[in-house]
Coordinates of C-alpha atoms in Angstrom, one line a residue:
M1 CA 0.0 0.0 0.0
S2 CA 1.4 3.4 -1.0
L3 CA 1.5 6.3 1.4
L4 CA -0.4 8.4 -1.1
D5 CA -3.3 6.0 -0.7
D6 CA -4.0 7.6 2.6
F7 CA -6.2 10.7 2.1
L8 CA -4.7 12.4 5.2
I9 CA -1.2 12.1 3.7
R10 CA -2.4 13.5 0.4
A11 CA -4.1 16.4 2.3
A12 CA -1.0 17.1 4.3
L13 CA 1.2 17.2 1.2
A14 CA -1.3 19.5 -0.5
A15 CA -1.3 21.9 2.4
V16 CA 2.5 22.0 2.5
G17 CA 2.7 22.5 -1.3
V18 CA 0.3 25.4 -1.3
A19 CA 2.1 27.0 1.7
L20 CA 5.5 26.8 0.0
A21 CA 4.0 28.6 -3.1
A22 CA 1.8 31.1 -1.3
A23 CA 3.9 32.3 1.6
P24 CA 7.0 33.6 -0.2
L25 CA 4.8 35.3 -2.8
G26 CA 2.7 36.7 0.1
C27 CA 5.7 38.6 1.3
F28 CA 5.6 40.7 -1.9
V29 CA 1.9 41.1 -1.5
V30 CA 2.5 42.5 2.1
W31 CA 5.5 44.6 1.1
R32 CA 3.6 46.1 -1.9
R33 CA 0.3 46.4 0.0
M34 CA -1.4 44.3 -2.6
A35 CA -3.8 42.4 -0.3
Y36 CA -6.9 43.4 -2.2
F37 CA -5.1 42.5 -5.5
G38 CA -4.8 38.9 -4.3
D39 CA -8.5 39.0 -3.2
A40 CA -9.7 40.2 -6.6
T41 CA -7.6 37.6 -8.4
S42 CA -8.8 34.7 -6.2
H43 CA -12.4 35.7 -6.4
A44 CA -12.3 35.7 -10.2
A45 CA -11.2 32.0 -10.1
I46 CA -14.8 30.9 -9.4
L47 CA -15.7 32.3 -12.9
G48 CA -12.9 30.1 -14.2
V49 CA -14.4 27.1 -12.4
A50 CA -17.8 27.8 -14.2
L51 CA -16.1 28.1 -17.6
S52 CA -14.1 25.0 -17.1
L53 CA -17.2 23.0 -16.2
A54 CA -19.1 24.5 -19.1
L55 CA -16.4 23.7 -21.6
S56 CA -15.3 20.4 -20.0
L57 CA -11.8 21.7 -19.3
P58 CA -9.6 20.9 -16.3
I59 CA -10.5 23.2 -13.3
F60 CA -6.9 24.3 -13.0
A61 CA -6.8 25.6 -16.6
G62 CA -9.9 27.7 -16.2
A63 CA -9.0 29.1 -12.8
L64 CA -5.5 30.0 -14.0
A65 CA -6.7 31.6 -17.2
V66 CA -9.4 33.8 -15.5
A67 CA -7.2 34.7 -12.6
L68 CA -4.5 35.8 -15.0
I69 CA -6.9 37.8 -17.1
M70 CA -8.2 39.5 -13.9
A71 CA -4.8 40.3 -12.6
V72 CA -3.7 41.8 -16.0
A73 CA -6.9 43.8 -16.3
I74 CA -6.4 45.3 -12.8
T75 CA -2.8 46.2 -13.6
M76 CA -3.7 47.9 -16.8
L77 CA -6.6 49.8 -15.3
S78 CA -4.6 51.0 -12.3
Q79 CA -2.0 52.4 -14.7
R80 CA -4.7 54.6 -16.2
G81 CA -5.2 56.5 -13.0
H82 CA -8.2 54.6 -11.5
A83 CA -8.3 54.6 -7.7
M84 CA -6.7 51.3 -6.8
D85 CA -8.6 50.4 -3.6
T86 CA -12.0 51.3 -5.2
L87 CA -11.1 49.4 -8.4
L88 CA -10.1 46.3 -6.6
G89 CA -13.1 46.3 -4.4
V90 CA -15.5 46.6 -7.4
M91 CA -13.7 43.9 -9.4
A92 CA -13.3 41.5 -6.6
H93 CA -16.9 41.4 -5.7
S94 CA -18.1 41.6 -9.2
A95 CA -16.0 38.7 -10.3
L96 CA -17.2 36.5 -7.5
A97 CA -20.9 37.4 -8.2
V98 CA -20.6 36.8 -11.9
G99 CA -18.9 33.5 -11.2
L100 CA -21.6 32.3 -8.9
V101 CA -24.3 33.4 -11.3
A102 CA -22.5 31.6 -14.2
V103 CA -22.4 28.4 -12.1
S104 CA -26.2 28.5 -11.6
F105 CA -26.7 28.4 -15.4
L106 CA -24.8 25.1 -15.7
D107 CA -27.5 22.5 -16.5
G108 CA -26.8 18.9 -15.8
V109 CA -23.6 19.7 -13.9
R110 CA -23.5 18.8 -10.3
I111 CA -21.1 21.2 -8.4
D112 CA -20.4 21.6 -4.7
L113 CA -20.0 25.4 -4.4
M114 CA -18.9 25.1 -0.8
A115 CA -15.9 23.0 -2.0
Y116 CA -14.7 25.8 -4.3
L117 CA -15.5 28.6 -2.0
F118 CA -13.9 27.1 1.1
G119 CA -11.7 24.3 -0.2
E120 CA -11.9 20.5 -0.1
I121 CA -8.5 19.5 1.0
L122 CA -9.5 16.0 2.2
A123 CA -10.7 15.1 -1.3
V124 CA -7.3 15.9 -2.9
S125 CA -6.3 13.3 -5.5
R126 CA -2.9 12.2 -6.8
L127 CA -3.5 14.3 -9.9
D128 CA -4.4 17.3 -7.7
L129 CA -1.1 16.7 -5.8
L130 CA 0.8 16.7 -9.1
V131 CA -0.8 20.0 -10.1
I132 CA -0.2 21.6 -6.7
W133 CA 3.5 20.7 -6.5
T134 CA 4.2 21.5 -10.1
G135 CA 2.6 24.9 -9.6
A136 CA 4.5 25.4 -6.4
A137 CA 7.8 24.5 -8.1
L138 CA 7.0 27.0 -10.9
V139 CA 6.2 29.8 -8.5
L140 CA 9.3 29.2 -6.4
A141 CA 11.5 29.0 -9.5
L142 CA 10.0 32.2 -10.9
L143 CA 10.5 34.1 -7.5
S144 CA 14.1 32.7 -7.2
W145 CA 15.0 33.7 -10.7
R146 CA 13.6 37.3 -10.3
W147 CA 14.2 37.7 -6.5
S148 CA 16.8 40.5 -6.7
A149 CA 14.9 42.5 -9.4
L150 CA 11.6 42.0 -7.6
L151 CA 13.0 43.3 -4.4
T152 CA 14.6 46.3 -6.1
A153 CA 11.3 47.2 -7.9
T154 CA 9.4 46.8 -4.6
L155 CA 11.7 49.1 -2.7
N156 CA 11.8 52.0 -5.1
T157 CA 10.8 52.4 -8.7
D158 CA 13.4 55.1 -9.3
L159 CA 16.1 52.9 -7.8
A160 CA 14.9 50.1 -10.1
H161 CA 15.1 52.2 -13.2
A162 CA 18.6 53.3 -12.2
A163 CA 19.6 49.7 -11.7
G164 CA 18.3 48.7 -15.1
V165 CA 15.2 46.9 -13.7
N166 CA 11.8 47.4 -15.4
P167 CA 9.2 47.7 -12.6
A168 CA 6.4 46.8 -15.1
R169 CA 8.1 43.6 -16.0
E170 CA 8.5 42.6 -12.4
Q171 CA 4.8 43.4 -11.8
A172 CA 4.0 41.0 -14.6
V173 CA 6.1 38.3 -12.9
L174 CA 4.2 38.8 -9.7
T175 CA 0.9 38.8 -11.6
L176 CA 1.8 35.4 -13.2
A177 CA 2.9 33.9 -9.9
L178 CA -0.2 35.1 -8.2
A179 CA -2.5 33.5 -10.8
L180 CA -0.6 30.3 -10.5
V181 CA -1.0 30.3 -6.7
V182 CA -4.7 30.9 -7.0
A183 CA -5.1 28.1 -9.5
V184 CA -3.2 25.5 -7.3
A185 CA -4.8 26.7 -4.0
I186 CA -8.4 26.6 -5.0
K187 CA -8.8 22.9 -4.1
V188 CA -7.1 23.3 -0.7
V189 CA -8.6 26.4 0.8
G190 CA -11.1 27.7 -1.8
V191 CA -11.4 31.1 -3.4
L192 CA -12.6 33.0 -0.3
L193 CA -9.6 31.9 1.8
I194 CA -6.7 32.0 -0.7
A195 CA -5.9 35.7 0.1
A196 CA -5.7 34.8 3.8
L197 CA -3.1 32.1 3.1
L198 CA -1.1 34.6 1.0
I199 CA -1.2 37.4 3.6
I200 CA -1.3 35.9 7.1
P201 CA 1.9 33.8 7.1
A202 CA 3.8 36.7 5.6
A203 CA 2.4 39.2 8.1
T204 CA 3.2 36.7 10.9
A205 CA 6.8 36.3 9.7
R206 CA 7.5 40.0 9.3
P207 CA 8.3 40.9 12.9
L208 CA 10.4 37.8 13.4
A209 CA 12.7 38.2 10.4
T210 CA 15.6 40.6 9.9
T211 CA 16.0 40.2 6.1
P212 CA 13.6 39.7 3.2
E213 CA 15.0 36.2 2.5
R214 CA 14.5 35.1 6.1
M215 CA 11.0 36.5 6.1
A216 CA 10.2 34.5 3.0
V217 CA 11.6 31.3 4.6
A218 CA 9.8 32.0 7.9
A219 CA 6.5 32.7 6.0
A220 CA 6.8 29.3 4.2
A221 CA 7.5 27.5 7.5
I222 CA 4.5 29.3 9.2
G223 CA 2.3 28.5 6.2
A224 CA 3.2 24.8 6.3
L225 CA 2.8 24.6 10.1
S226 CA -0.7 26.3 9.8
G227 CA -1.6 23.8 7.1
L228 CA -0.6 20.7 9.0
A229 CA -1.9 21.9 12.4
G230 CA -5.2 23.1 10.9
L231 CA -5.6 19.8 9.1
G232 CA -5.0 17.9 12.3
L233 CA -7.5 20.0 14.3
S234 CA -10.0 19.7 11.5
Y235 CA -9.8 15.9 11.5
H236 CA -9.9 15.7 15.3
Y237 CA -12.8 18.2 15.8
D238 CA -14.6 17.5 12.5
T239 CA -14.5 21.2 11.4
P240 CA -14.1 22.5 7.8
A241 CA -10.4 22.0 6.9
G242 CA -9.8 25.3 4.9
P243 CA -11.3 27.6 7.5
T244 CA -9.5 25.7 10.3
I245 CA -6.1 26.2 8.5
V246 CA -6.8 29.9 8.3
C247 CA -7.8 30.1 12.0
V248 CA -4.5 28.4 13.0
A249 CA -2.6 30.9 10.8
A250 CA -4.5 33.8 12.4
G251 CA -3.7 32.4 15.9
L252 CA 0.0 32.4 15.0
F253 CA -0.3 35.9 13.7
L254 CA -1.7 37.0 17.1
L255 CA 1.2 35.3 18.9
S256 CA 3.7 37.0 16.6
T257 CA 2.1 40.4 17.3
L258 CA 2.1 39.8 21.0
L259 CA 5.7 38.7 20.9
R260 CA 6.7 41.8 19.0
G261 CA 4.9 44.0 21.5
R262 CA 6.7 42.4 24.4
L263 CA 10.1 42.8 22.7
M264 CA 9.4 46.4 21.9
T265 CA 8.3 47.1 25.5
R266 CA 11.5 45.5 26.8
G267 CA 13.6 47.4 24.3

């Protein structure tokens, strides 16, 4: 009997794979104050699910395509002077609403909306694992390749231009990586909780790290710990797995904040 025959082992591997992809990318989301950007992109994925089911395509392909289109659209509109927070709020909720309405028009297709909204990690298959870990590897490879340029563009656009770095190109790299994370995470935590998995581990790691690289590593570790601990608690107490994982991450964030407060008081 293979280890992968155990649904809990598959779920644990899925949680770790998503954490490794989402947490380092989440650091850039936190640094650039792009939280709502991640929200809008992930909410759009439900429309991708509807299109995939309607066209008999893999869910991953539809979610990735629509998330990428949404991210590119937001980037282009923001460059034309639209107020970013308002724009993201409108597009995030509109995309989710359109996706939910589109799903309701699918005749003869049985779909568990709760699974796509809040995740269904315990139902992860071997194929899902392959998709998740391949996506995570691509995201990590992309971030490693562009790490220095991404950091420079994040710190200061003028500094980036002086160093020969094109901020628009680095924004495109982040957009692609974000769409990939949304597509691989939809099975684990669902579209409503993806942004939480991006932001909370990175925000938790921020007070504990002294360099960007250490923050990314710490965020990945915190994300993986949240996934495994949340999965264990979910199994033990029979609670929804995706929300439980996010609750554990939120608890770790609270501990990190309290620890930072004590250290500042002592200092």
